[in-house]
PDB file of C-alpha atoms in Angstrom:
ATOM      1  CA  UNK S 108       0.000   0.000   0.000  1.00  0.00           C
ATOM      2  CA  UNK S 109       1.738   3.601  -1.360  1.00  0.00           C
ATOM      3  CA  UNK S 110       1.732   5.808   1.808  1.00  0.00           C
ATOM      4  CA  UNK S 111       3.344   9.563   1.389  1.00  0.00           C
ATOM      5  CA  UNK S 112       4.706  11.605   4.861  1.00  0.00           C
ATOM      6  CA  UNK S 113       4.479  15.125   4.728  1.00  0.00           C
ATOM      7  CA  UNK S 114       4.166  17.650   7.070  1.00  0.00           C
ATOM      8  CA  UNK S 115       0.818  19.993   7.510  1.00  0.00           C
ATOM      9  CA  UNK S 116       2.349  23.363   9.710  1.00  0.00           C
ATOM     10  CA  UNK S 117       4.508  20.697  10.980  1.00  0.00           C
ATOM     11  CA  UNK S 118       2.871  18.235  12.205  1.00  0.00           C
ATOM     12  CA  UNK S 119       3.908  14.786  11.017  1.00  0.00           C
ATOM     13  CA  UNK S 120       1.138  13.045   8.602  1.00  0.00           C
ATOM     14  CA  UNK S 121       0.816  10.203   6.605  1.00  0.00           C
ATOM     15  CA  UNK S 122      -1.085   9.325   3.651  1.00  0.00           C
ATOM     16  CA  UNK S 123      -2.326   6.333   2.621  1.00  0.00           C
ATOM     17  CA  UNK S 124      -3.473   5.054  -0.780  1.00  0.00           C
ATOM     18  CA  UNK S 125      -3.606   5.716  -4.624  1.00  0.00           C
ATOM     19  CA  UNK S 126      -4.662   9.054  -5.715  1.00  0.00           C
ATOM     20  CA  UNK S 127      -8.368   9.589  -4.956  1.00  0.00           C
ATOM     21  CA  UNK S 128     -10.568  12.516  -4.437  1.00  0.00           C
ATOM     22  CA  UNK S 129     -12.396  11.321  -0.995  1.00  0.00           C
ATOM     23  CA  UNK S 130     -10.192  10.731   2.063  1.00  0.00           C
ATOM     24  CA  UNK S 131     -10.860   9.845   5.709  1.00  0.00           C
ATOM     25  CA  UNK S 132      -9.333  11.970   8.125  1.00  0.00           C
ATOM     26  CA  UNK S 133      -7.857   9.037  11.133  1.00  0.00           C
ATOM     27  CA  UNK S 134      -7.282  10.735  14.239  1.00  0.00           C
ATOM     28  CA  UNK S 135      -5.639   8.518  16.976  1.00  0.00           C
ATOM     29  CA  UNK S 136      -6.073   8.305  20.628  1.00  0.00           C
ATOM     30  CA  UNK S 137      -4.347   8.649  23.917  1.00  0.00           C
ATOM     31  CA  UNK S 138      -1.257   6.379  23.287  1.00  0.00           C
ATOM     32  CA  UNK S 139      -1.730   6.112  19.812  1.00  0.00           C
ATOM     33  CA  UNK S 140       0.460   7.219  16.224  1.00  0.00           C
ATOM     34  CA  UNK S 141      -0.431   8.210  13.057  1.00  0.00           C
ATOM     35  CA  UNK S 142       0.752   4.388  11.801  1.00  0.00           C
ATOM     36  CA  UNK S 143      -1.583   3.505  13.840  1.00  0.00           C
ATOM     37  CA  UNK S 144      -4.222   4.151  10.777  1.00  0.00           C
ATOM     38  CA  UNK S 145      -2.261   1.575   8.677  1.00  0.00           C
ATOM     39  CA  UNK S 146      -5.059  -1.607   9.870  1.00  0.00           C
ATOM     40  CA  UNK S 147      -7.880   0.888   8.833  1.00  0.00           C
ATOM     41  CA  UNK S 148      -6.336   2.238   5.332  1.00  0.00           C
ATOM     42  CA  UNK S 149      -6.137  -1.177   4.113  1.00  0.00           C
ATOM     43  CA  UNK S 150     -10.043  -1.446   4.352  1.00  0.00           C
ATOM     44  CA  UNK S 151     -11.208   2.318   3.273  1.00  0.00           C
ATOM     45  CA  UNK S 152      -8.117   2.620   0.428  1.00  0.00           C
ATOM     46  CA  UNK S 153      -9.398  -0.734  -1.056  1.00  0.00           C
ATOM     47  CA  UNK S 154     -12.814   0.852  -1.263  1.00  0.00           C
ATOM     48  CA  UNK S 155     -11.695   4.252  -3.154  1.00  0.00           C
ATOM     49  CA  UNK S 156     -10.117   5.980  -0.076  1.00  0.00           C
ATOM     50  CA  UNK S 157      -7.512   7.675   0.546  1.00  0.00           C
ATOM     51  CA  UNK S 158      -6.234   7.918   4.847  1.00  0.00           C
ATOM     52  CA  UNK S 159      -4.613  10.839   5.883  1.00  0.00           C
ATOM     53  CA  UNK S 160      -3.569  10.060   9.504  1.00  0.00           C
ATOM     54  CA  UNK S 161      -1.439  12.921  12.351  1.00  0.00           C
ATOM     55  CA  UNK S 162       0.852  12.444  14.879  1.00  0.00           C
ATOM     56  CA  UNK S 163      -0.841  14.279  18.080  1.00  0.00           C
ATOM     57  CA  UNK S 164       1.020  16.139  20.578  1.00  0.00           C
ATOM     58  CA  UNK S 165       3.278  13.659  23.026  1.00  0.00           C
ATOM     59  CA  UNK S 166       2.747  11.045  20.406  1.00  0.00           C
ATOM     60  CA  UNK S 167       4.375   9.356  17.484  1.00  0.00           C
ATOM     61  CA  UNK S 168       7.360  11.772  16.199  1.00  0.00           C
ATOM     62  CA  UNK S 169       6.177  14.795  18.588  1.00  0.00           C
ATOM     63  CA  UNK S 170       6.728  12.585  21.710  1.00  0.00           C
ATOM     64  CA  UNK S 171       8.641  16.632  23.625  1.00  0.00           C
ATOM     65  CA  UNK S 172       5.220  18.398  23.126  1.00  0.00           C
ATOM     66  CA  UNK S 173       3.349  15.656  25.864  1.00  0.00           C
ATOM     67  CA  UNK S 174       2.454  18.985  27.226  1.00  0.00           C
ATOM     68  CA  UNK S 175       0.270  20.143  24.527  1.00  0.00           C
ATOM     69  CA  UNK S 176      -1.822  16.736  24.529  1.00  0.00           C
ATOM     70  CA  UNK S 177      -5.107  18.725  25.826  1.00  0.00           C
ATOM     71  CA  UNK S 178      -8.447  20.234  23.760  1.00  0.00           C
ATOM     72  CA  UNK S 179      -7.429  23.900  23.691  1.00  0.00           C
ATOM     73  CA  UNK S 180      -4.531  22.967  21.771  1.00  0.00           C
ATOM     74  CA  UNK S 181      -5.513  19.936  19.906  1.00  0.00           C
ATOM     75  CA  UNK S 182      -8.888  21.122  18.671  1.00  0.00           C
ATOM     76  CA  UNK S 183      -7.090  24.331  16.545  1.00  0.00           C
ATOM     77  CA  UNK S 184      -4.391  21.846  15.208  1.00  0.00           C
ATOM     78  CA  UNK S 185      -7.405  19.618  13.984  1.00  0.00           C
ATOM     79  CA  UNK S 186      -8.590  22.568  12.325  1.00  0.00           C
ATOM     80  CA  UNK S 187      -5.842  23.472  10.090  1.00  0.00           C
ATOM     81  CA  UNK S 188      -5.586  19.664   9.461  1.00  0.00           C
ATOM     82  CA  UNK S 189      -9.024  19.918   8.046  1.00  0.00           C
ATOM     83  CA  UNK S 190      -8.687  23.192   6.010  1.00  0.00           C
ATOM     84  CA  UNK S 191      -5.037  21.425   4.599  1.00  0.00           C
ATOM     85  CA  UNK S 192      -7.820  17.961   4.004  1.00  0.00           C
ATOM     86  CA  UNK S 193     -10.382  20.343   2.352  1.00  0.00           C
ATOM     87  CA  UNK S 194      -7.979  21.855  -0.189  1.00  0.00           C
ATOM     88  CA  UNK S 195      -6.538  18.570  -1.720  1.00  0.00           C
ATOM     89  CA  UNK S 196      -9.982  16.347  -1.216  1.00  0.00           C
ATOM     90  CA  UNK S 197     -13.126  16.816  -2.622  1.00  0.00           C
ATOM     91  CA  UNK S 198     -14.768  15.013   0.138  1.00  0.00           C
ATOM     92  CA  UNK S 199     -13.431  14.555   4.022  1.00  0.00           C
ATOM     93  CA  UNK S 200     -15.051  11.617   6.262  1.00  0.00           C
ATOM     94  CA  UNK S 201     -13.694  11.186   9.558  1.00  0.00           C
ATOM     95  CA  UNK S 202     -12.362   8.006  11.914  1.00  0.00           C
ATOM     96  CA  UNK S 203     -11.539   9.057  15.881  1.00  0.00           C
ATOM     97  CA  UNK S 204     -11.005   7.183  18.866  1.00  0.00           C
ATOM     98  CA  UNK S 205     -11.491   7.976  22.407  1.00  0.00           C
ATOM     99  CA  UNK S 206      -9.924  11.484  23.011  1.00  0.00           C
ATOM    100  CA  UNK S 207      -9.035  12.046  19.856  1.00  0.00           C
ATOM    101  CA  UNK S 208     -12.868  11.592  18.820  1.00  0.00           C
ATOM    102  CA  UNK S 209     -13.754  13.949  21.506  1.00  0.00           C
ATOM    103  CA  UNK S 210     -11.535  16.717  20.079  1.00  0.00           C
ATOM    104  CA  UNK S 211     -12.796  15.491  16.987  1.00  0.00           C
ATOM    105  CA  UNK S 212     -16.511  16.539  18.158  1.00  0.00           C
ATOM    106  CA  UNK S 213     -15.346  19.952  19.064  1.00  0.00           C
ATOM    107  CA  UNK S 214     -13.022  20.909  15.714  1.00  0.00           C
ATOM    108  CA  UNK S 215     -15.508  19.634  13.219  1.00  0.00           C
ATOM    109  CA  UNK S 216     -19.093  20.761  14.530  1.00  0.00           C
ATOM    110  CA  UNK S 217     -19.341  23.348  11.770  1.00  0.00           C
ATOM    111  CA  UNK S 218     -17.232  21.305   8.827  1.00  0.00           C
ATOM    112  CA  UNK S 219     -19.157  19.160   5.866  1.00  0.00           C
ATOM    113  CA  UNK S 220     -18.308  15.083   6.454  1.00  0.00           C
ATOM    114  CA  UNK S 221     -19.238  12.624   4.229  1.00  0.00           C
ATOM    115  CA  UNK S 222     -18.883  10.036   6.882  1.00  0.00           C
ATOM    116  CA  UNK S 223     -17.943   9.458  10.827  1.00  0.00           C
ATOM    117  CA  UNK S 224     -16.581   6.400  12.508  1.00  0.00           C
ATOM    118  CA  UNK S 225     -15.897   6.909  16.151  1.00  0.00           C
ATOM    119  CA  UNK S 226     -14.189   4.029  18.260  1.00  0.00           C
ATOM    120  CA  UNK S 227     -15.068   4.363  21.999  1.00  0.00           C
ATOM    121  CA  UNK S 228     -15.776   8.049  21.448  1.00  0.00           C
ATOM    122  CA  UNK S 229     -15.571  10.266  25.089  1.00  0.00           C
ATOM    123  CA  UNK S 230     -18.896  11.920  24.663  1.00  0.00           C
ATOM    124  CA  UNK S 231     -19.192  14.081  27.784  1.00  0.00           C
ATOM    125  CA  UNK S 232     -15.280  14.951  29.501  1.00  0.00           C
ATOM    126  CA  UNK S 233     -17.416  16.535  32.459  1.00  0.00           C
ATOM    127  CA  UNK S 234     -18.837  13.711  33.197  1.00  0.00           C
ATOM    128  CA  UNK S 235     -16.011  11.649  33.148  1.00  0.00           C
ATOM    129  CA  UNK S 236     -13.638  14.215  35.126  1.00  0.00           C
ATOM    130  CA  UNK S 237     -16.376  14.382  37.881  1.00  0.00           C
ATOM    131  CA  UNK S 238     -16.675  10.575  37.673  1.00  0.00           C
ATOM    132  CA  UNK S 239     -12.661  10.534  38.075  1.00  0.00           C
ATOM    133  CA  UNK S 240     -13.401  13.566  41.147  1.00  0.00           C
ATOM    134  CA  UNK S 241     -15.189  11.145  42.857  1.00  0.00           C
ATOM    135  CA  UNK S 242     -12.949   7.901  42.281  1.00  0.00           C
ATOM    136  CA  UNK S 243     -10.426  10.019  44.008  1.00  0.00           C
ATOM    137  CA  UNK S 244     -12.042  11.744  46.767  1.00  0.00           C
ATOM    138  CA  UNK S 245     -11.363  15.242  45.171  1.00  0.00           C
ATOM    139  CA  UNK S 246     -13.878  17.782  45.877  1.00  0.00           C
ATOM    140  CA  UNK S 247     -14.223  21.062  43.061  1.00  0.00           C
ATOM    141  CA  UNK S 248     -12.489  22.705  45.789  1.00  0.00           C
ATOM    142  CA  UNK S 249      -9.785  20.719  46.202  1.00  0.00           C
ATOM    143  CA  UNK S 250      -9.291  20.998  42.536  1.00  0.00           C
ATOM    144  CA  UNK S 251      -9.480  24.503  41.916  1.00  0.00           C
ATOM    145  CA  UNK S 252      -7.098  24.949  45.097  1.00  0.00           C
ATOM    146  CA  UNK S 253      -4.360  22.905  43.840  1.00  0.00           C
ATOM    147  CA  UNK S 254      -4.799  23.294  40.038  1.00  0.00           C
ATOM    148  CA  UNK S 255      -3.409  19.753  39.567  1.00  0.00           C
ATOM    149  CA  UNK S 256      -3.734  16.417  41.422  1.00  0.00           C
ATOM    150  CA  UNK S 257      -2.021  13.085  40.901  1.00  0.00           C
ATOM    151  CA  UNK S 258      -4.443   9.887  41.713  1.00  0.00           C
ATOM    152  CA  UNK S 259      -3.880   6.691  42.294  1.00  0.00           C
ATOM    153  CA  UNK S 260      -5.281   5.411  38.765  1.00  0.00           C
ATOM    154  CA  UNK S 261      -2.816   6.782  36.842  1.00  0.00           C
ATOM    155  CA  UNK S 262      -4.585   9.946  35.569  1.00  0.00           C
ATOM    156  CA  UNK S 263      -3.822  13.482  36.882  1.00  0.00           C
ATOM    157  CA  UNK S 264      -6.977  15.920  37.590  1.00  0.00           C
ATOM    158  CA  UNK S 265      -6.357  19.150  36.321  1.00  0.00           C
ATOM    159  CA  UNK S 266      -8.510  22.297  37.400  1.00  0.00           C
ATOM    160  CA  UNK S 267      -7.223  24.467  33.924  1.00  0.00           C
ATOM    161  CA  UNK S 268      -8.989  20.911  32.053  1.00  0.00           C
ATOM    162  CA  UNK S 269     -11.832  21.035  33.936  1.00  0.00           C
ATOM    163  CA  UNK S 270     -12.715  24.475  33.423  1.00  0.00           C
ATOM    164  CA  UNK S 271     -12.123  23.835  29.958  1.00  0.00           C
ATOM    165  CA  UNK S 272     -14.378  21.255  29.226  1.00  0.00           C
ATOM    166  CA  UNK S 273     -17.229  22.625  31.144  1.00  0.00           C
ATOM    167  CA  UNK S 274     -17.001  25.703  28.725  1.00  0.00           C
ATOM    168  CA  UNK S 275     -17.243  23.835  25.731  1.00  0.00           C
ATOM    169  CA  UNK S 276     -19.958  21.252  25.239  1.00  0.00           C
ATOM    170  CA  UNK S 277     -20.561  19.703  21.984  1.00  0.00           C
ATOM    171  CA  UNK S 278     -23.600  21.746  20.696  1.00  0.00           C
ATOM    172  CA  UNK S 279     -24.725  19.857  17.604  1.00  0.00           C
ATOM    173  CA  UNK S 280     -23.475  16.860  15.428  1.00  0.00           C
ATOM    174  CA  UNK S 281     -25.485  17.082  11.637  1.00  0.00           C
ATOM    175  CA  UNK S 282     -23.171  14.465  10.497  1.00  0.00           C
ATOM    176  CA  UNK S 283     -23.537  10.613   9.720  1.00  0.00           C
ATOM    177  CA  UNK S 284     -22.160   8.859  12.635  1.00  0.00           C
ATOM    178  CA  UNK S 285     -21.703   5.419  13.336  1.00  0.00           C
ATOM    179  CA  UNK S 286     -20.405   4.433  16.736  1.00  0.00           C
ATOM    180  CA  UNK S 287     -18.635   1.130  17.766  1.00  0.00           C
ATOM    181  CA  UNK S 288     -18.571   1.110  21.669  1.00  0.00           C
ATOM    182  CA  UNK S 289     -17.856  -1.195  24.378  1.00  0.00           C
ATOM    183  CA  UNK S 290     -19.693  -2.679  26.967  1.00  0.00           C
ATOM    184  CA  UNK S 291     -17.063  -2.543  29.698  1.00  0.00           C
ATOM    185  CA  UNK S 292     -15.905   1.027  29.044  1.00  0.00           C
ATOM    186  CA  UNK S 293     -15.488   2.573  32.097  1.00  0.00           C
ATOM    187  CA  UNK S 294     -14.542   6.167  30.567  1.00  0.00           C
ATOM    188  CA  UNK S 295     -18.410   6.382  29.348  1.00  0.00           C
ATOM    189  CA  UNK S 296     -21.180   4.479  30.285  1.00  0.00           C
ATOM    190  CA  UNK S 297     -23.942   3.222  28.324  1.00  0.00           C
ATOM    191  CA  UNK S 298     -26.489   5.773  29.502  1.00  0.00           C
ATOM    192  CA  UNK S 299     -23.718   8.541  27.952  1.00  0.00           C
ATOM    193  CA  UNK S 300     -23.775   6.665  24.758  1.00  0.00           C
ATOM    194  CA  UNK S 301     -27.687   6.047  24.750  1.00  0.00           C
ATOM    195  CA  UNK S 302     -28.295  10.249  25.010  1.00  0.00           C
ATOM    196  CA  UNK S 303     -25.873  10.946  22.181  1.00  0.00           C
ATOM    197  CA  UNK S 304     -27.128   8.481  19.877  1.00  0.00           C
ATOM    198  CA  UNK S 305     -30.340   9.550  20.273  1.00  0.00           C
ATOM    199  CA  UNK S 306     -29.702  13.580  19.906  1.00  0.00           C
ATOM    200  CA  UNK S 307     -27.715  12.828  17.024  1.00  0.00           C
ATOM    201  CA  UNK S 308     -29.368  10.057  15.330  1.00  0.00           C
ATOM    202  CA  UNK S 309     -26.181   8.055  14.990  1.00  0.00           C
ATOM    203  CA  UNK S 310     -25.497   3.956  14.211  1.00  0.00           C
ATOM    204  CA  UNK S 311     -24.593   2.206  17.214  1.00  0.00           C
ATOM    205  CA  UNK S 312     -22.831  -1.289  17.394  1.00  0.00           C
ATOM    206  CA  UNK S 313     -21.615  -2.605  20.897  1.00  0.00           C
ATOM    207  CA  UNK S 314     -19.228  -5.577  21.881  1.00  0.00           C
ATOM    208  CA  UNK S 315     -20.640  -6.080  25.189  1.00  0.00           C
ATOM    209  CA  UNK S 316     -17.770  -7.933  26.667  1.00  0.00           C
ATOM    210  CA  UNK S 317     -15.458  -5.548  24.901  1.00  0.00           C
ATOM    211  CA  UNK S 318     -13.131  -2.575  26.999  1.00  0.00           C
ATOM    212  CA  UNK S 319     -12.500   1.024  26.450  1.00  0.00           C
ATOM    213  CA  UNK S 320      -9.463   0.340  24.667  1.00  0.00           C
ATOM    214  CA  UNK S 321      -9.937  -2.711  21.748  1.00  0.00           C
ATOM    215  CA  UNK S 322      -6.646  -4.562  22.074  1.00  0.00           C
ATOM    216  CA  UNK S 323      -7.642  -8.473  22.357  1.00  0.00           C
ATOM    217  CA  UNK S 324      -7.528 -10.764  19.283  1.00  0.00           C
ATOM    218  CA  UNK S 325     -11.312 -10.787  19.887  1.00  0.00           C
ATOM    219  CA  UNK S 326     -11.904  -6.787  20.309  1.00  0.00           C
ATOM    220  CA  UNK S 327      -9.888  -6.718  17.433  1.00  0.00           C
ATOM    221  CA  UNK S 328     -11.659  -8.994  14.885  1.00  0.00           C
ATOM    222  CA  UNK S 329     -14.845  -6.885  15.899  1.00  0.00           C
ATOM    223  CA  UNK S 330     -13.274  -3.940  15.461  1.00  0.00           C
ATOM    224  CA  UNK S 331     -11.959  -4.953  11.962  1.00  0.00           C
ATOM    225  CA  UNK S 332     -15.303  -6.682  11.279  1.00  0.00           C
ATOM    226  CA  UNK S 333     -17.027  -3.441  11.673  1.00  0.00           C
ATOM    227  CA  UNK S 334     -14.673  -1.212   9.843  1.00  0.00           C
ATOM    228  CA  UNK S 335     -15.577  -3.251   6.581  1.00  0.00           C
ATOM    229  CA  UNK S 336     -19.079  -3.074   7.463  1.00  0.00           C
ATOM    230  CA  UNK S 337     -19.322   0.797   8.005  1.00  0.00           C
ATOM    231  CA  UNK S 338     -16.750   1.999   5.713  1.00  0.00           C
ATOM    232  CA  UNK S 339     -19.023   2.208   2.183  1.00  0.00           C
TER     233      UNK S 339
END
């Protein structure tokens, strides 16, 4: 499979595929790469699609800019990804996991899509930082005392995040969405999913023994299996 690396305001991209005039935009998640995209090109490129995939901040060839890996930064840099997406595609369709879908949400509210495939998408961030708020024992004021707090699960609360999330909501979705989620997610629960789907009249398909993160052979195979099946 051809694959061309560029740079868009440098940040490192691939592409993937022969020449074509629709492309999905694949935007990774915590942990992930813009290689990362490779499993998915070799479904949508077979089916007229091109992939353009980016390295996100503190990840892939920008591992020094860990820092930047929040919205208020991301969410612009998706931006000029699109408007650089825009001006060599006729048509843009998007694939986002996890945070990277969540940034996704905010960056492209306004944009046309032909198409939307979000793996284990975080829907609400409030929620889930006042779920995390409580897993700790952290109180708002605790938060907004200390600006930052280490917990014992690995993830860092973060007053500046909070605040940020709070302030911006995802306010409409007009695009077709399909959603593959997982029954044991415990970054958004089913009830989350249920109230998006709903608003926004998207697909839903859910491996109900499957995790946040799809990493088995099993989650895998699902997640491949429903790649073909949503990627027209």
């Amino acid at each position: 499979m051809m694959n061309e690396l560029l740079k868009i305001e440098q940040i490192p991209a691939v592409v993937y595929g022969e020449q074509s005039d629709k492309v999905y935009l694949f935007v990774h998640g915590k942990g992930g790469n813009k290689e990362e995209a490779e499993s998915f090109a070799r479904i949508a490129c077979a089916r007229g699609y091109q992939v353009l995939s980016i390295d996100l901040p503190g990840y892939g060839q920008r591992m020094s800019e860990l820092a930047d890996f929040v919205p208020w930064k991301i969410v612009p840099e998706l931006q000029r990804v699109m408007k650089y997406a825009k001006s060599r595609w006729n048509t843009v369709s998007l694939h986002a996991t996890s945070i990277g879908a969540f940034c996704s949400l905010l960056a492209f509210q306004e944009e046309e899509l032909e198409a939307v495939l979000l793996v284990s998408p975080l829907l609400d961030m409030t929620k889930l930082i006042q779920n995390m708020m409580q897993w700790a024992g952290v109180t708002e004021e605790e938060l907004q005392e200390k600006q930052t707090i280490p917990t014992d699960f690995g993830e860092t609360l973060d007053w500046q995040y909070y605040q940020y999330v709070k302030g911006h909501a995802i306010q409409h979705w007009n695009h077709p969405t399909q959603i593959l989620y997982a029954g044991k997610d415990n970054l958004t629960d089913r009830g989350t999913v249920d109230v998006f789907v709903e608003k926004y009249h998207c697909g839903l398909t859910v491996m109900e023994d499957g995790e946040h993160w799809f990493h088995t052979p099993e989650q895998l195979a699902v997640l491949e299996k429903w790649r073909k099946e949503m990627t027209i």
